Short mmCIF file of C-alpha atoms in Angstrom, two decimals:
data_model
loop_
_atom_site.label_atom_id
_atom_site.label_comp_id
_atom_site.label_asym_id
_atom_site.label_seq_id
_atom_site.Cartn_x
_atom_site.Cartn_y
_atom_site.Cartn_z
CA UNK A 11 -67.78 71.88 156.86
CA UNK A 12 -66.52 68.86 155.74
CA UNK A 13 -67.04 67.20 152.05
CA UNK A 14 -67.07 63.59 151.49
CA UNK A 15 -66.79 62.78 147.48
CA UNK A 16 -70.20 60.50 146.67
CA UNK A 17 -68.14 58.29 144.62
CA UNK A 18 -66.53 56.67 147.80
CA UNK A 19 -69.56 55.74 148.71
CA UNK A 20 -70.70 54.12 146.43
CA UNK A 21 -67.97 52.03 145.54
CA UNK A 22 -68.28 48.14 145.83
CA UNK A 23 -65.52 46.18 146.42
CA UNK A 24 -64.22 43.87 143.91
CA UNK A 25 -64.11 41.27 146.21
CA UNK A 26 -67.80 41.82 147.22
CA UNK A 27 -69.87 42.07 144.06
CA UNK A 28 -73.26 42.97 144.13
CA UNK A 29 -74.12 39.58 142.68
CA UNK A 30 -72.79 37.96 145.85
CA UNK A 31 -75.14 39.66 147.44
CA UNK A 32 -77.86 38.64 145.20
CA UNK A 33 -76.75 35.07 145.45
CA UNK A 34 -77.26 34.94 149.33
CA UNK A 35 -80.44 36.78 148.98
CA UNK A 36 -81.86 33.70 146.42
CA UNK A 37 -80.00 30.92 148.29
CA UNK A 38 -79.43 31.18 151.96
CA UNK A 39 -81.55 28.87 153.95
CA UNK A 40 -81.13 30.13 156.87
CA UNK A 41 -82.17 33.93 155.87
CA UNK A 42 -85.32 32.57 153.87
CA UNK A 43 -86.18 30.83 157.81
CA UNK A 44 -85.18 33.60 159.65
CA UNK A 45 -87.13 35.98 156.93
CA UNK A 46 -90.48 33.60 157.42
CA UNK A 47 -90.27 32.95 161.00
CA UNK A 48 -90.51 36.63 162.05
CA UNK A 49 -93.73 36.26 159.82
CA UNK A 50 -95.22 33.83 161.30
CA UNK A 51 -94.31 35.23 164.52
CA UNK A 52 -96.25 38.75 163.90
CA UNK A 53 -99.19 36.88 162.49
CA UNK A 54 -99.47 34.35 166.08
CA UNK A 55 -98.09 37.46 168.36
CA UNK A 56 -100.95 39.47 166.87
CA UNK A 57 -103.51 36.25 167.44
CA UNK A 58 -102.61 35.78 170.98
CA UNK A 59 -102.08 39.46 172.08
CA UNK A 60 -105.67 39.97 173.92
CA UNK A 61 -104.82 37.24 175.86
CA UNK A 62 -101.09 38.82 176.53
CA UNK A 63 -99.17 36.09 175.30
CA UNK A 64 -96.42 36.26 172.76
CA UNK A 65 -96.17 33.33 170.55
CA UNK A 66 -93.00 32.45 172.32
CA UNK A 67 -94.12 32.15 175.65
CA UNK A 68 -97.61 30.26 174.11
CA UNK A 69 -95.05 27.22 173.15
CA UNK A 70 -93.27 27.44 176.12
CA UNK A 71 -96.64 26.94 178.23
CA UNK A 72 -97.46 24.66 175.88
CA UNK A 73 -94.68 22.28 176.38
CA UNK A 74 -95.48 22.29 179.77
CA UNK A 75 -98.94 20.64 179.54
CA UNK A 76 -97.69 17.32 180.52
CA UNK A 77 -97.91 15.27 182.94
CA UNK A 78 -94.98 15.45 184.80
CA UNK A 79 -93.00 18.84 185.17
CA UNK A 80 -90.09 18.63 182.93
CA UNK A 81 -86.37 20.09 184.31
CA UNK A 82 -85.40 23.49 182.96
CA UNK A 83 -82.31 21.06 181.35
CA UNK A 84 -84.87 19.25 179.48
CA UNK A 85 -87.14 21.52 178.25
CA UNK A 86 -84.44 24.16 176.59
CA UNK A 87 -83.69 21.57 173.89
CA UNK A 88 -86.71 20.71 173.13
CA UNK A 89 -87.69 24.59 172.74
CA UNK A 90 -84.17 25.11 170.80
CA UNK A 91 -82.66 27.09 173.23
CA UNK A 92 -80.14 27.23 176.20
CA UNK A 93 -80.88 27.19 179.51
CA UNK A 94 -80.04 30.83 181.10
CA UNK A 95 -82.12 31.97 177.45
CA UNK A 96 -84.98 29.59 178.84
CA UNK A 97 -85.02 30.39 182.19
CA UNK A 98 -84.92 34.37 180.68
CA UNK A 99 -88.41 33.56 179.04
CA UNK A 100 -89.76 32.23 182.14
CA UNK A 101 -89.71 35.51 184.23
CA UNK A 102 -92.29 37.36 183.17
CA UNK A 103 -94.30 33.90 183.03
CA UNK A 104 -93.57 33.63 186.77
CA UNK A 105 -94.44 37.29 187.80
CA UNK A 106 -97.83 36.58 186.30
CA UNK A 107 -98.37 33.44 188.42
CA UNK A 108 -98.75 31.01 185.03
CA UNK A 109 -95.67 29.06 185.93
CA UNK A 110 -94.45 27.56 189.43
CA UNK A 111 -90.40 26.78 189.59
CA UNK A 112 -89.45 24.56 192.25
CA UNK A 113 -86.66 22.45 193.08
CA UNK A 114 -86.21 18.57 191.60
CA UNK A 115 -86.82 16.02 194.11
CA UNK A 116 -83.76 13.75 192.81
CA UNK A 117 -81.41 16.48 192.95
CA UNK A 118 -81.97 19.70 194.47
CA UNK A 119 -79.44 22.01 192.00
CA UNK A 120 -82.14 21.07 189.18
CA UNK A 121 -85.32 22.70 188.76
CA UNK A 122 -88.96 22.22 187.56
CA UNK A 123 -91.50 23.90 185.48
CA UNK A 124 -95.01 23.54 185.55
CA UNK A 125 -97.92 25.29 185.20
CA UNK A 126 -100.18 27.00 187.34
CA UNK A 127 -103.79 26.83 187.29
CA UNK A 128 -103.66 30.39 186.33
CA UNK A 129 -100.92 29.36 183.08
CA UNK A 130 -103.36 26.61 182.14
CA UNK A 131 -106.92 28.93 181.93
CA UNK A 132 -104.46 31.48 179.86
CA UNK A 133 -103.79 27.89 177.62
CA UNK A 134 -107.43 27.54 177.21
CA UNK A 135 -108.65 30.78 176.80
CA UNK A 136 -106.00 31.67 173.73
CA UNK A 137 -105.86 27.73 172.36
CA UNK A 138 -108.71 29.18 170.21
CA UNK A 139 -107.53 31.52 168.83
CA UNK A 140 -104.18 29.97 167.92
CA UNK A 141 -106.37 27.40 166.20
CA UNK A 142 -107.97 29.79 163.87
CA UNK A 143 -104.53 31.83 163.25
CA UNK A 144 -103.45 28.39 161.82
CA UNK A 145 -106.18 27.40 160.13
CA UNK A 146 -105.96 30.64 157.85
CA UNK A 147 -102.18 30.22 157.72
CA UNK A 148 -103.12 26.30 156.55
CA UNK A 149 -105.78 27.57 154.16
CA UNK A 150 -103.26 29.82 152.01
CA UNK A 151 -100.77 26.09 151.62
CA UNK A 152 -101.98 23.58 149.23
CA UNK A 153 -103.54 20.46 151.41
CA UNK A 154 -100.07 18.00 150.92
CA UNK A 155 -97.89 20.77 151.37
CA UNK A 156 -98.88 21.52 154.91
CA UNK A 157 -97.15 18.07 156.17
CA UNK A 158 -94.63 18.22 153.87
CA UNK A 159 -93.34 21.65 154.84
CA UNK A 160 -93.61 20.46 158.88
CA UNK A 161 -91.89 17.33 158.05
CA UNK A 162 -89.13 19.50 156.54
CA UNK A 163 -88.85 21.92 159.72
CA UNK A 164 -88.30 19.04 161.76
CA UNK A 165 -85.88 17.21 159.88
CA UNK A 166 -83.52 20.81 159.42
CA UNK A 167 -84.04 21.93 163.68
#
């Protein structure tokens, strides 16, 4: 049997103080975002799961209510994220007939996204109840702090 002595454990290192730890848990940005994004995300997952939509792929149908299918190239910024991570998302959206992929008339290596009839009644059946998830989520922030903190958002992404 081997013994380990308790105190090595618990050690900290000089260089690494506990308080530097505190300080990142008080300050960093991008942890307090990260922290209340995966909230947010649990509350709208939960809100759209009878209609089996994550709140992921709710945006990304979303964004393609438009008139005009947008290229895979175009979208991905928009939605913050790269194209192979984009066209990732899309699978299962395509295996359950609520998106159509097809090639771009102008140039044949790009593609477009639209949405299937199917993609848009799934849009209109769960548009509901993502209204009501966010208007209890805009109930619990005071009235000018609702713009304010979507104003912010935009300006940091």
């Amino acid at each position: 049997m081997i013994y380990f002595d308790i105190k090595l454990f618990s050690m900290m290192d000089p260089a690494l103080p506990l308080s530097a730890t505190h300080e990142v848990r008080d300050r960093c940005l991008c942890l307090h975002v990260q922290r209340a994004a995966r909230a947010l995300a649990r509350r709208f997952d939960e809100a759209l799961r009878p209609f089996g939509l994550t709140n992921g792929q709710f945006s990304l149908l979303m964004s393609l209510n438009r008139p005009e299918p947008p290229r895979i190239g175009d979208l991905a910024p928009f939605l913050a994220m790269d194209a192979s991570t984009l066209t990732a998302a899309l699978k299962p959206l395509r295996r359950r007939g609520l998106v159509s992929v097809t090639a771009d008339a102008e140039d044949a290596r790009a593609r477009r996204l639209a949405l299937t009839d199917a993609g848009r009644e799934a849009l209109k059946a769960a548009l509901p109840a993502w209204r009501a998830a966010h208007d209890a989520l805009d109930s619990g922030l005071p009235e000018d702090g609702q713009e304010a903190l979507r104003s912010l958002l935009r300006r940091v992404a």
